CSV table of C-alpha atoms in Angstrom, one decimal:
chain,number,residue,atom,x,y,z
P,423,MET,CA,0.0,0.0,0.0
P,424,ILE,CA,1.2,3.4,-0.9
P,425,SER,CA,0.1,6.1,1.5
P,426,VAL,CA,0.7,9.8,1.7
P,427,GLN,CA,-0.9,10.3,5.1
P,428,THR,CA,1.3,7.9,7.0
P,429,ASN,CA,5.0,7.5,6.2
P,430,VAL,CA,5.8,4.3,8.1
P,431,ASN,CA,9.4,4.1,6.9
P,432,SER,CA,10.0,7.6,8.1
P,433,LEU,CA,8.6,6.8,11.5
P,434,ILE,CA,10.8,3.7,11.8
P,435,ALA,CA,13.8,5.7,10.8
P,436,GLN,CA,12.9,8.4,13.4
P,437,GLU,CA,12.6,5.8,16.2
P,438,ASN,CA,15.9,4.2,15.3
P,439,LEU,CA,17.5,7.6,15.2
P,440,ARG,CA,16.1,8.4,18.7
P,441,VAL,CA,17.5,5.2,20.1
P,442,THR,CA,20.9,5.7,18.5
P,443,SER,CA,21.0,9.3,19.8
P,444,MET,CA,20.3,8.1,23.4
P,445,PHE,CA,22.9,5.4,23.0
P,446,GLN,CA,25.4,8.0,21.8
P,447,SER,CA,24.5,10.4,24.7
P,448,ARG,CA,24.9,7.7,27.3
P,449,THR,CA,28.3,6.7,25.8
P,450,ILE,CA,29.5,10.3,25.8
P,451,GLN,CA,28.3,10.7,29.4
P,452,ARG,CA,30.3,7.6,30.5
P,453,LEU,CA,33.4,8.7,28.7
P,454,THR,CA,33.3,12.3,30.0
P,455,SER,CA,32.4,11.3,33.6
P,456,GLY,CA,34.6,8.2,33.9
P,457,TYR,CA,31.7,6.3,35.4
P,458,ARG,CA,29.7,3.5,33.9
P,459,ILE,CA,26.9,4.2,36.5
P,460,ASN,CA,25.9,7.9,36.4
P,461,SER,CA,22.3,7.3,37.8
P,462,ALA,CA,20.5,4.6,39.6
P,463,GLY,CA,18.8,3.6,36.3
P,464,ASP,CA,22.1,2.7,34.7
P,465,ASP,CA,22.5,-0.3,37.1
P,466,ALA,CA,20.4,-0.2,40.3
P,467,ALA,CA,21.8,-3.4,41.8
P,468,GLY,CA,25.4,-2.6,40.9
P,469,LEU,CA,25.0,0.9,42.4
P,470,ALA,CA,24.0,-0.5,45.8
P,471,VAL,CA,27.0,-2.8,45.9
P,472,ALA,CA,29.4,0.0,44.7
P,473,ASN,CA,28.1,2.4,47.4
P,474,LYS,CA,28.7,-0.3,50.1
P,475,PHE,CA,32.3,-0.6,48.9
P,476,ARG,CA,32.7,3.2,48.8
P,477,SER,CA,31.3,3.5,52.3
P,478,ASP,CA,33.7,0.8,53.6
P,479,VAL,CA,36.7,2.6,52.0
P,480,ALA,CA,35.7,5.9,53.7
P,481,GLU,CA,35.5,4.1,57.1
P,482,LEU,CA,38.8,2.3,56.6
P,483,THR,CA,40.6,5.5,55.4
P,484,GLN,CA,39.6,7.3,58.7
P,485,GLY,CA,40.4,4.1,60.6
P,486,VAL,CA,43.9,4.2,59.3
P,487,ARG,CA,44.3,7.7,60.6
P,488,ASN,CA,42.9,6.6,63.9
P,489,ALA,CA,45.4,3.7,64.2
P,490,THR,CA,48.3,6.0,63.1
P,491,ASP,CA,47.3,8.5,65.8
P,492,GLY,CA,47.0,5.7,68.4
P,493,ASN,CA,50.4,4.4,67.4
P,494,GLY,CA,51.9,7.9,67.8
P,495,GLN,CA,50.4,8.1,71.3
P,496,LEU,CA,51.8,4.8,72.3
P,497,GLN,CA,55.2,5.9,71.1
P,498,ILE,CA,55.0,8.9,73.4
P,499,ILE,CA,54.0,6.6,76.3
P,500,ASP,CA,56.9,4.2,75.3
P,501,GLY,CA,59.3,7.1,75.5
P,502,GLY,CA,58.0,8.0,78.9
P,503,LEU,CA,58.4,4.4,80.1
P,504,ASN,CA,62.0,4.4,78.9
P,505,ASN,CA,62.7,7.5,81.0
P,506,VAL,CA,61.1,5.8,84.0
P,507,SER,CA,63.3,2.8,83.4
P,508,LYS,CA,66.4,5.0,83.5
P,509,ILE,CA,65.2,6.6,86.7
P,510,LEU,CA,64.9,3.1,88.2
P,511,ASP,CA,68.5,2.5,87.2
P,512,ARG,CA,69.5,5.6,89.2
P,513,LEU,CA,67.4,4.5,92.2
P,514,LYS,CA,69.1,1.1,92.2
P,515,THR,CA,72.5,2.8,92.0
P,516,LEU,CA,71.7,4.9,95.0
P,517,ALA,CA,70.2,2.0,97.0
P,518,THR,CA,73.2,-0.2,96.2
P,519,GLN,CA,75.6,2.5,97.4
P,520,SER,CA,73.6,2.9,100.7
P,521,ALA,CA,73.3,-0.9,101.2
P,522,SER,CA,77.0,-1.3,101.9
P,523,ASP,CA,78.1,-1.3,105.6
P,524,THR,CA,81.4,0.3,104.5
P,525,PHE,CA,79.6,3.4,103.1
P,526,SER,CA,81.0,6.3,105.2
P,527,GLY,CA,79.0,9.2,103.6
P,528,ASP,CA,75.7,10.8,104.5
P,529,ARG,CA,72.8,8.4,103.8
P,530,THR,CA,70.4,11.4,104.4
P,531,THR,CA,71.9,13.1,101.3
P,532,LEU,CA,71.5,9.9,99.3
P,533,ASN,CA,68.0,9.5,100.5
P,534,GLY,CA,67.2,13.1,99.5
P,535,GLU,CA,68.1,12.4,95.9
P,536,PHE,CA,66.3,9.0,96.1
P,537,ASN,CA,63.1,10.8,97.1
P,538,ASP,CA,63.5,13.4,94.4
P,539,MET,CA,63.8,10.5,91.8
P,540,LEU,CA,60.6,9.0,93.2
P,541,HIS,CA,58.8,12.3,92.7
P,542,GLU,CA,60.1,12.5,89.2
P,543,ILE,CA,58.7,9.1,88.4
P,544,ASP,CA,55.3,10.3,89.7
P,545,ARG,CA,55.5,13.4,87.5
P,546,GLN,CA,56.5,11.5,84.3
P,547,ALA,CA,53.9,8.8,85.0
P,548,SER,CA,51.2,11.4,85.3
P,549,ASN,CA,52.4,13.1,82.0
P,550,ILE,CA,52.0,9.9,80.1
P,551,GLY,CA,48.6,9.1,81.8
P,552,LEU,CA,49.6,5.9,83.5
P,553,VAL,CA,48.6,6.7,87.1
P,554,ASN,CA,45.5,5.9,89.0
P,555,SER,CA,42.6,7.3,86.9
P,556,GLY,CA,45.1,8.6,84.4
P,557,GLN,CA,44.1,9.4,80.8
P,558,PHE,CA,45.5,6.2,79.4
P,559,ASN,CA,45.2,3.9,82.4
P,560,LYS,CA,42.4,2.0,80.8
P,561,THR,CA,41.6,-0.2,77.9
P,562,LEU,CA,42.2,1.9,74.8
P,563,ALA,CA,39.8,1.1,72.0
P,564,VAL,CA,41.0,2.2,68.5
P,565,TYR,CA,38.3,2.0,65.8
P,566,VAL,CA,39.9,0.9,62.6
P,567,GLY,CA,36.9,-0.6,60.7
P,568,GLY,CA,36.7,-3.3,58.2
P,569,GLY,CA,35.3,-5.9,60.6
P,570,SER,CA,32.2,-8.0,60.5
P,571,SER,CA,30.9,-6.2,63.6
P,572,GLN,CA,31.8,-3.0,65.5
P,573,SER,CA,33.6,-4.9,68.2
P,574,ASN,CA,35.6,-6.7,65.5
P,575,ALA,CA,36.4,-3.4,63.9
P,576,GLN,CA,38.2,-2.1,67.1
P,577,VAL,CA,41.7,-2.8,68.3
P,578,SER,CA,42.1,-2.9,72.1
P,579,VAL,CA,45.3,-2.1,74.0
P,580,ASN,CA,44.8,-2.9,77.7
P,581,LEU,CA,46.6,-0.5,79.9
P,582,SER,CA,44.0,-0.6,82.7
P,583,GLY,CA,44.3,-1.3,86.4
P,584,SER,CA,47.1,-0.9,89.0
P,585,ALA,CA,49.3,-3.4,87.1
P,586,ASN,CA,49.8,-0.7,84.4
P,587,GLN,CA,50.3,2.2,86.7
P,588,VAL,CA,54.0,3.3,86.6
P,589,ASP,CA,54.1,5.9,89.3
P,590,ALA,CA,56.0,5.1,92.4
P,591,ALA,CA,53.0,3.6,94.2
P,592,GLY,CA,52.0,1.6,91.2
P,593,LEU,CA,55.6,0.2,90.9
P,594,GLY,CA,55.6,-0.7,94.6
P,595,ILE,CA,58.4,1.7,95.5
P,596,GLY,CA,56.4,4.6,96.8
P,597,SER,CA,57.3,4.0,100.5
P,598,THR,CA,60.9,2.9,100.0
P,599,SER,CA,63.8,4.7,101.6
P,600,ILE,CA,67.6,4.3,101.7
P,601,GLY,CA,68.1,6.1,105.0
P,602,ALA,CA,69.7,4.4,107.9
P,603,GLY,CA,67.8,1.7,109.7
P,604,GLY,CA,64.5,0.1,109.0
P,605,THR,CA,65.3,-3.6,109.4
P,606,LEU,CA,63.9,-5.9,112.1
P,607,LEU,CA,66.1,-8.4,113.8
P,608,THR,CA,64.2,-11.5,114.5
P,609,GLY,CA,65.7,-12.0,118.0
P,610,ASN,CA,67.7,-15.0,119.3
P,611,VAL,CA,69.1,-15.5,115.9
P,612,VAL,CA,71.5,-18.2,114.8
P,613,THR,CA,74.7,-16.4,113.8
P,614,ASP,CA,77.2,-17.0,111.2
P,615,LEU,CA,74.8,-16.8,108.3
P,616,ASN,CA,77.3,-14.7,106.4
P,617,ASP,CA,78.5,-17.8,104.6
P,618,PRO,CA,75.9,-18.2,101.8
P,619,SER,CA,76.7,-21.9,101.5
P,620,LYS,CA,76.0,-22.6,105.2
P,621,LEU,CA,73.4,-25.3,105.6
P,622,VAL,CA,70.3,-24.6,107.7
P,623,LEU,CA,67.2,-26.6,108.5
P,624,THR,CA,69.2,-29.8,108.8
P,625,ALA,CA,67.0,-31.8,111.2
P,626,ALA,CA,65.8,-35.2,110.1
P,627,GLY,CA,62.6,-35.2,108.1
P,628,ALA,CA,60.9,-32.3,106.5
P,629,SER,CA,62.6,-29.6,108.5
P,630,SER,CA,61.0,-26.2,108.1
P,631,GLN,CA,60.3,-22.9,109.7
P,632,THR,CA,57.3,-20.5,109.2
P,633,PHE,CA,57.4,-16.8,110.0
P,634,ASN,CA,54.0,-15.2,110.5
P,635,VAL,CA,54.0,-11.6,109.3
P,636,ASN,CA,51.1,-9.4,110.4
P,637,TYR,CA,50.4,-6.3,108.3
P,638,VAL,CA,47.6,-4.0,107.3
P,639,ASP,CA,46.8,-3.7,103.5
P,640,SER,CA,45.8,-0.7,101.5
P,641,SER,CA,42.2,-1.0,102.5
P,642,ASN,CA,43.1,-1.0,106.2
P,643,ALA,CA,42.3,-4.7,106.6
P,644,ARG,CA,44.4,-7.1,108.8
P,645,GLN,CA,46.4,-9.6,106.9
P,646,THR,CA,48.8,-12.4,107.9
P,647,LEU,CA,51.4,-13.8,105.5
P,648,ALA,CA,52.9,-17.2,106.5
P,649,VAL,CA,56.4,-17.2,105.1
P,650,SER,CA,57.6,-20.8,105.0
P,651,VAL,CA,61.2,-22.1,104.5
P,652,THR,CA,61.4,-25.8,103.9
P,653,SER,CA,64.5,-28.0,103.4
P,654,GLY,CA,62.7,-31.2,102.6
P,655,ALA,CA,65.6,-33.3,103.6
P,656,ALA,CA,68.0,-33.9,106.5
P,657,THR,CA,70.8,-32.4,104.4
P,658,GLY,CA,69.2,-29.0,104.8
P,659,ILE,CA,69.4,-26.0,102.4
P,660,THR,CA,71.9,-23.2,102.0
P,661,VAL,CA,71.4,-19.7,103.4
P,662,THR,CA,71.1,-18.5,99.8
P,663,ASP,CA,68.2,-20.9,99.1
P,664,ALA,CA,66.5,-20.1,102.4
P,665,LEU,CA,66.6,-16.4,101.7
P,666,ALA,CA,65.3,-17.0,98.1
P,667,GLN,CA,62.3,-18.9,99.5
P,668,MET,CA,61.5,-16.2,102.0
P,669,ASN,CA,61.9,-13.3,99.6
P,670,ALA,CA,59.7,-15.0,97.0
P,671,MET,CA,56.8,-14.5,99.5
P,672,LEU,CA,58.0,-11.4,101.4
P,673,SER,CA,58.5,-9.3,98.2
P,674,THR,CA,54.8,-9.5,97.4
P,675,ILE,CA,54.1,-7.2,100.4
P,676,GLY,CA,57.2,-5.0,100.1
P,677,LEU,CA,59.5,-6.8,102.6
P,678,GLN,CA,62.9,-8.3,102.3
P,679,ALA,CA,64.9,-10.9,104.2
P,680,SER,CA,68.7,-10.5,104.4
P,681,VAL,CA,71.7,-11.2,106.5
P,682,THR,CA,73.3,-8.5,108.6
P,683,SER,CA,77.0,-7.8,108.8
P,684,ASP,CA,77.2,-9.8,112.0
P,685,GLY,CA,75.6,-12.8,110.4
P,686,ALA,CA,72.1,-12.5,111.8
P,687,LEU,CA,68.8,-12.9,109.9
P,688,ALA,CA,66.9,-9.7,109.4
P,689,ILE,CA,63.6,-8.7,107.8
P,690,GLY,CA,62.9,-5.2,106.7
P,691,GLY,CA,60.7,-3.4,104.3
P,692,THR,CA,58.5,-0.7,102.9
P,693,ARG,CA,55.6,-1.3,105.2
P,694,GLN,CA,54.7,-1.5,108.9
P,695,PHE,CA,54.6,-5.1,110.1
P,696,ALA,CA,54.9,-7.3,113.2
P,697,LEU,CA,56.0,-10.9,113.7
P,698,THR,CA,53.8,-13.0,115.9
P,699,GLY,CA,56.2,-15.9,116.2
P,700,THR,CA,57.5,-18.8,114.2
P,701,THR,CA,56.4,-22.4,113.8
P,702,GLU,CA,59.3,-24.8,113.7
P,703,VAL,CA,59.6,-28.4,112.5
P,704,GLY,CA,62.9,-30.0,113.3
P,705,ALA,CA,65.9,-28.7,115.2
P,706,PRO,CA,68.8,-27.7,115.4
P,707,GLY,CA,69.9,-25.7,112.5
P,708,ASN,CA,66.9,-23.4,112.1
P,709,LEU,CA,67.2,-19.8,110.9
P,710,VAL,CA,66.2,-18.6,114.3
P,711,ALA,CA,66.5,-20.4,117.6
P,712,THR,CA,63.2,-19.3,119.2
P,713,ALA,CA,59.6,-19.9,118.6
P,714,ASN,CA,58.6,-16.4,119.7
P,715,SER,CA,60.0,-13.4,117.9
P,716,ASN,CA,57.7,-10.8,119.2
P,717,ASN,CA,59.3,-7.8,117.6
P,718,VAL,CA,57.9,-5.1,115.4
P,719,ASN,CA,59.3,-3.0,112.5
P,720,GLN,CA,62.1,-0.9,114.0
P,721,ALA,CA,61.6,1.8,111.4
P,722,ASP,CA,58.2,2.7,112.8
P,723,TYR,CA,57.1,5.0,115.6
P,724,ARG,CA,55.0,2.7,117.9
P,725,THR,CA,53.2,2.5,121.2
P,726,ASN,CA,54.3,0.2,123.9
P,727,GLU,CA,52.9,-3.3,123.3
P,728,GLN,CA,49.4,-3.5,124.8
P,729,THR,CA,47.7,-6.5,126.3
P,730,TRP,CA,44.1,-6.6,125.2
P,731,VAL,CA,41.4,-6.3,127.9
P,732,ALA,CA,37.8,-5.8,126.8
P,733,PRO,CA,35.8,-2.9,128.4
P,734,THR,CA,33.1,-4.4,130.7
P,735,VAL,CA,30.9,-1.4,131.8
P,736,THR,CA,31.9,1.7,130.0
P,737,PRO,CA,33.5,2.0,126.5
P,738,GLU,CA,37.0,3.1,126.0
P,739,ILE,CA,37.4,6.2,123.9
P,740,LEU,CA,40.8,7.1,122.3
P,741,SER,CA,42.0,10.0,120.2
P,742,PHE,CA,44.8,9.7,117.6
P,743,SER,CA,46.6,12.6,116.1
P,744,ASN,CA,49.4,12.8,113.5
P,745,GLY,CA,50.0,16.5,114.2
P,746,SER,CA,47.4,17.8,111.7
P,747,VAL,CA,44.4,15.5,111.9
P,748,THR,CA,42.8,14.0,114.9
P,749,LYS,CA,40.6,10.9,114.9
P,750,TYR,CA,38.5,9.4,117.6
P,751,VAL,CA,37.9,5.7,118.2
P,752,THR,CA,35.4,4.0,120.6
P,753,LEU,CA,36.2,0.5,121.8
P,754,ALA,CA,32.8,-0.9,122.7
P,755,VAL,CA,31.7,-2.6,125.9
P,756,GLY,CA,31.6,-6.4,125.7
P,757,SER,CA,33.8,-6.6,122.6
P,758,ALA,CA,35.9,-9.6,123.6
P,759,SER,CA,37.7,-10.0,120.2
P,760,MET,CA,41.0,-8.2,120.1
P,761,ASN,CA,41.1,-8.5,116.3
P,762,ALA,CA,37.7,-6.9,116.0
P,763,ASN,CA,39.0,-3.9,118.0
P,764,ILE,CA,42.1,-3.8,115.9
P,765,ASP,CA,39.8,-3.6,112.8
P,766,THR,CA,37.9,-0.7,114.5
P,767,ILE,CA,41.1,1.2,115.1
P,768,ASN,CA,42.4,0.7,111.6
P,769,ALA,CA,39.1,1.7,110.0
P,770,ALA,CA,39.2,5.0,111.9
P,771,VAL,CA,42.9,6.0,111.7
P,772,GLY,CA,44.3,4.0,108.8
P,773,SER,CA,43.7,7.0,106.5
P,774,ILE,CA,46.1,9.1,108.5
P,775,GLY,CA,48.9,6.5,108.4
P,776,ILE,CA,48.4,4.9,111.8
P,777,GLN,CA,47.9,1.1,112.0
P,778,ALA,CA,47.2,-1.4,114.7
P,779,MET,CA,48.2,-5.1,114.5
P,780,GLN,CA,48.7,-8.2,116.6
P,781,SER,CA,52.3,-8.4,117.9
P,782,ALA,CA,52.0,-11.5,120.1
P,783,ALA,CA,49.3,-13.8,121.5
P,784,GLY,CA,46.7,-11.5,123.2
P,785,LYS,CA,48.8,-8.4,122.5
P,786,PHE,CA,48.9,-5.7,119.9
P,787,THR,CA,50.8,-2.6,119.0
P,788,ILE,CA,50.0,0.6,117.2
P,789,MET,CA,52.4,2.0,114.6
P,790,SER,CA,53.0,4.8,112.2
P,791,SER,CA,55.9,5.8,109.9
P,792,SER,CA,55.8,9.3,111.4
P,793,THR,CA,55.3,10.6,115.0
P,794,PHE,CA,51.8,10.5,116.4
P,795,SER,CA,50.0,10.9,119.7
P,796,LEU,CA,47.5,8.7,121.4
P,797,ASN,CA,45.3,10.0,124.2
P,798,LEU,CA,42.8,8.3,126.5
P,799,ILE,CA,39.6,10.4,126.3
P,800,GLN,CA,37.4,8.0,128.4
P,801,ALA,CA,38.7,5.1,130.3
P,802,GLY,CA,36.7,1.9,129.9
P,803,THR,CA,36.2,-0.2,133.0
P,804,LEU,CA,38.9,-2.9,132.9
P,805,GLY,CA,39.8,-1.6,129.4
P,806,THR,CA,43.1,-2.1,127.7
P,807,PHE,CA,44.5,1.3,128.5
P,808,GLY,CA,43.4,1.3,132.2
P,809,THR,CA,42.0,4.1,134.2
P,810,SER,CA,44.8,6.7,133.9
P,811,LEU,CA,44.0,9.6,131.7
P,812,GLY,CA,46.6,11.3,129.5
P,813,ALA,CA,48.9,10.4,126.6
P,814,VAL,CA,50.2,6.9,125.9
P,815,THR,CA,54.0,6.8,125.2
P,816,VAL,CA,54.9,6.6,121.6
P,817,ASN,CA,58.4,5.1,121.1
P,818,ALA,CA,60.7,6.5,118.5
P,819,PRO,CA,62.2,4.3,115.8
P,820,ASP,CA,65.2,2.2,116.8
P,821,THR,CA,67.7,2.3,113.9
P,822,SER,CA,70.4,0.5,115.8
P,823,ALA,CA,69.4,-2.9,114.4
P,824,THR,CA,71.2,-2.3,111.1
P,825,SER,CA,72.1,0.7,109.0
P,826,VAL,CA,71.4,-0.9,105.6
P,827,GLY,CA,68.0,-2.5,106.2
P,828,ASN,CA,66.0,0.2,104.3
P,829,SER,CA,68.4,0.0,101.4
P,830,LEU,CA,68.2,-3.8,101.2
P,831,ALA,CA,64.4,-3.6,101.2
P,832,ALA,CA,64.5,-0.8,98.6
P,833,LEU,CA,66.8,-2.9,96.3
P,834,SER,CA,64.3,-5.7,96.5
P,835,ALA,CA,61.4,-3.4,95.7
P,836,ILE,CA,63.2,-1.7,92.8
P,837,THR,CA,64.1,-5.1,91.3
P,838,ALA,CA,60.4,-6.0,91.5
P,839,ALA,CA,59.5,-2.6,90.0
P,840,VAL,CA,61.8,-3.2,87.0
P,841,GLY,CA,59.8,-6.4,86.3
P,842,ARG,CA,56.5,-4.5,86.6
P,843,LEU,CA,57.7,-1.7,84.4
P,844,GLY,CA,58.8,-4.3,81.8
P,845,HIS,CA,55.3,-5.8,81.9
P,846,VAL,CA,53.8,-2.4,81.0
P,847,GLN,CA,56.4,-1.8,78.3
P,848,SER,CA,55.6,-5.2,76.8
P,849,ARG,CA,51.9,-4.2,76.8
P,850,VAL,CA,52.7,-0.9,75.0
P,851,GLY,CA,55.0,-2.6,72.5
P,852,ALA,CA,52.4,-5.2,71.8
P,853,GLY,CA,49.9,-2.5,71.3
P,854,GLN,CA,52.1,-0.7,68.8
P,855,ASN,CA,52.6,-3.9,66.8
P,856,THR,CA,48.9,-4.7,66.9
P,857,LEU,CA,48.0,-1.3,65.6
P,858,GLN,CA,50.6,-1.5,62.8
P,859,TYR,CA,49.2,-4.9,61.8
P,860,ALA,CA,45.7,-3.4,61.8
P,861,ILE,CA,46.9,-0.5,59.6
P,862,ASN,CA,48.4,-3.0,57.1
P,863,LEU,CA,45.2,-4.9,56.9
P,864,ALA,CA,43.1,-1.8,56.5
P,865,GLN,CA,45.3,-0.5,53.7
P,866,SER,CA,44.9,-3.9,52.0
P,867,GLN,CA,41.2,-3.7,52.4
P,868,ILE,CA,41.1,-0.2,51.0
P,869,SER,CA,42.9,-1.4,47.9
P,870,THR,CA,40.6,-4.4,47.5
P,871,PHE,CA,37.4,-2.5,48.1
P,872,SER,CA,38.4,0.3,45.8
P,873,SER,CA,39.2,-2.2,43.0
P,874,ASN,CA,35.9,-3.9,43.5
P,875,GLU,CA,34.0,-0.6,43.4
P,876,ALA,CA,35.9,0.4,40.2
P,877,GLN,CA,34.9,-2.8,38.4
P,878,ILE,CA,31.3,-2.0,39.1
P,879,ARG,CA,31.2,1.8,38.8
P,880,ASP,CA,34.0,2.9,36.5
P,881,THR,CA,33.8,3.3,32.7
P,882,ASP,CA,35.5,0.7,30.4
P,883,VAL,CA,37.0,3.4,28.2
P,884,ALA,CA,37.9,1.0,25.4
P,885,ALA,CA,34.5,-0.5,25.2
P,886,GLU,CA,32.7,2.9,25.3
P,887,ALA,CA,35.0,4.4,22.7
P,888,ALA,CA,34.0,1.5,20.4
P,889,ASN,CA,30.3,2.2,21.3
P,890,LEU,CA,30.7,5.9,20.5
P,891,THR,CA,32.0,5.0,17.0
P,892,LYS,CA,29.2,2.6,16.5
P,893,ALA,CA,26.6,5.2,17.7
P,894,GLN,CA,28.0,7.8,15.3
P,895,VAL,CA,27.8,5.4,12.3
P,896,LEU,CA,24.3,4.3,13.2
P,897,GLN,CA,23.2,7.9,13.6
P,898,GLN,CA,24.6,8.9,10.2
P,899,ALA,CA,22.9,5.8,8.6
P,900,SER,CA,19.6,6.6,10.3
P,901,MET,CA,19.6,10.2,9.1
P,902,ALA,CA,20.4,9.0,5.5
P,903,ALA,CA,17.7,6.4,5.6
P,904,MET,CA,15.2,8.9,7.0
P,905,ALA,CA,15.9,11.3,4.2
P,906,GLN,CA,15.1,8.5,1.7
P,907,ALA,CA,12.0,7.5,3.6
P,908,ASN,CA,10.8,11.2,3.6
P,909,SER,CA,11.2,11.4,-0.2
P,910,ALA,CA,9.3,8.1,-0.9
P,911,PRO,CA,5.7,9.7,-0.9
P,912,GLN,CA,6.7,11.9,-3.9
P,913,ALA,CA,6.4,8.7,-6.0
P,914,VAL,CA,2.6,9.2,-5.7
P,915,LEU,CA,2.9,12.3,-8.1
P,916,ALA,CA,3.9,10.0,-10.9
P,917,LEU,CA,0.6,8.2,-10.6
P,918,LEU,CA,-1.3,11.5,-10.5
P,919,ARG,CA,0.3,12.7,-13.7
P,920,GLY,CA,-0.9,9.8,-15.8
C-alpha cells in the first residue's frame, strides 16, 4: 500500500535515530564522567554494591588515621616508660651505694636524691597518663573498621588497672627509703649466716620454719602472711636458698629478708609489720632459735605493746593525732575480740597513716611511719589502757638494728619494679605492633574494596570508545535512511500525472 498520510518508513527511521542518539549520549556521558553508572537507572543493583564498597573505604581510610594517631600516642608513652626505666636504674645505684656497711658518707643526702627521683617518676607517669585514673590507664579502643561487627572493627590495647600504673606507688616503691635503719632483727638468731653456702634446717625429716608476718593492707584490713622455708631433707638447704624462699613471698608485700653484717637474719621493708612468732619443725639448724619473735618493725614509731582487755561497763574512747588530723575511736563494751577492735582502730585511723596489728598472743601494738600521739579520752572499766588519763607513750624508731635495712628492702622493691615496668612496656610494645598490623590490613582492604568498586562503577573506556564510533555510524545511517523515507511519498505524483 502506498500512503501519503502515514510514512511508516520515516517513523521507523525516526525511532531508530532516537534510540541511536540516546545510546550515543549515554556513551559520551560515560566517557566524560569516567563512570559506567551515572544514575540509579544505569545499574540499580550494581550501584547498591558499589556504594557499600565506597562507604567501607571511607570508614577504613579514617580508621587508618585513627590507628596511626594511636600508634603515635603509644610511642609517646613508650618514650616516657623508657625514661622511668632510666630513673629506676639511678634509684638502684643509690640504693646499692647505701646498702654497703662500708659506706661512710651521709645516707640522708643519698635518701634526699632518692626521694627526688621517686617524685620525678610520679611526674612523668602522670604526664603519660599511667597513674590511677590517668588518661591512658584504661583499655584503649581504637576504631579501625573493616570488621564483620563493630567490636571486631576495634583494636584494644589494655593499659588498665594498677598493674599498668607506673608511678612510684604503682611500681611498689612509693614508700621505699635508703636512709639508715629500717630492718627488724628476728631475735635470738642463729649467727654465722654470712656464709651463703652454710646449711640450715638440717634436722631429720621435712625440717621447716614458718614466719607469721602481720600487716595492714591498702584497704586497712588485717592480713597475715605465712612465710615458710622448707629444706625437705635432712641435708638442709643453703642460706642463699632459704633467703630465696623467704623473699619470693616477702617481696609480694614489700618486705625483704637479708643477713646483717654480724651474720644475723633480718627482715625489713617498705611497710609496717609485726612478727607474731615462728612455727618450727625439726631442730637444730633453724634460721632462728626461738619460737617467739615478738618484735615489730624498728623503722616505725609505735606505742608500747598493749595486752588486750575488753571494756566491761563503759566503753574506752581514744584520740589519735598525726599532728594535723585528729581521729576518735570508741572500743565498745563487751567486745571480747582483740582482732575486732584492731579492725575498729584501723578503720578509723588508717587514713592518717596509723595502723594497729597483733604483735603476740593476746597483744597488739599501734604503729606509724611518722610521729603521732595517742590520748585516752574516756577510760573503759577494765579496758586495755586502764583508768589513767593522758597520753600513751609513743616510742621513736630504733635504727640500731642495722644501717642498711632500708636500702636492702629498697633494692628488693626496685628489682620488682623493674619487672612490673617491663610488663607495662611489653603491653605498650604489643599495642604498637597490633595497631601496625591493623593498619596493614586496613590498607589492603582499602585497595581491594576500591578495586571492586571500580569494576562496578568505573567506565570501560575502550568499550565505550567503540560504542561511540558505533553510535556515530548508526546515527549517520539513520539520518540518510530517514531522508530516503521522507522522499518516498513523492512517488505518488507519478501516478497522478498519468
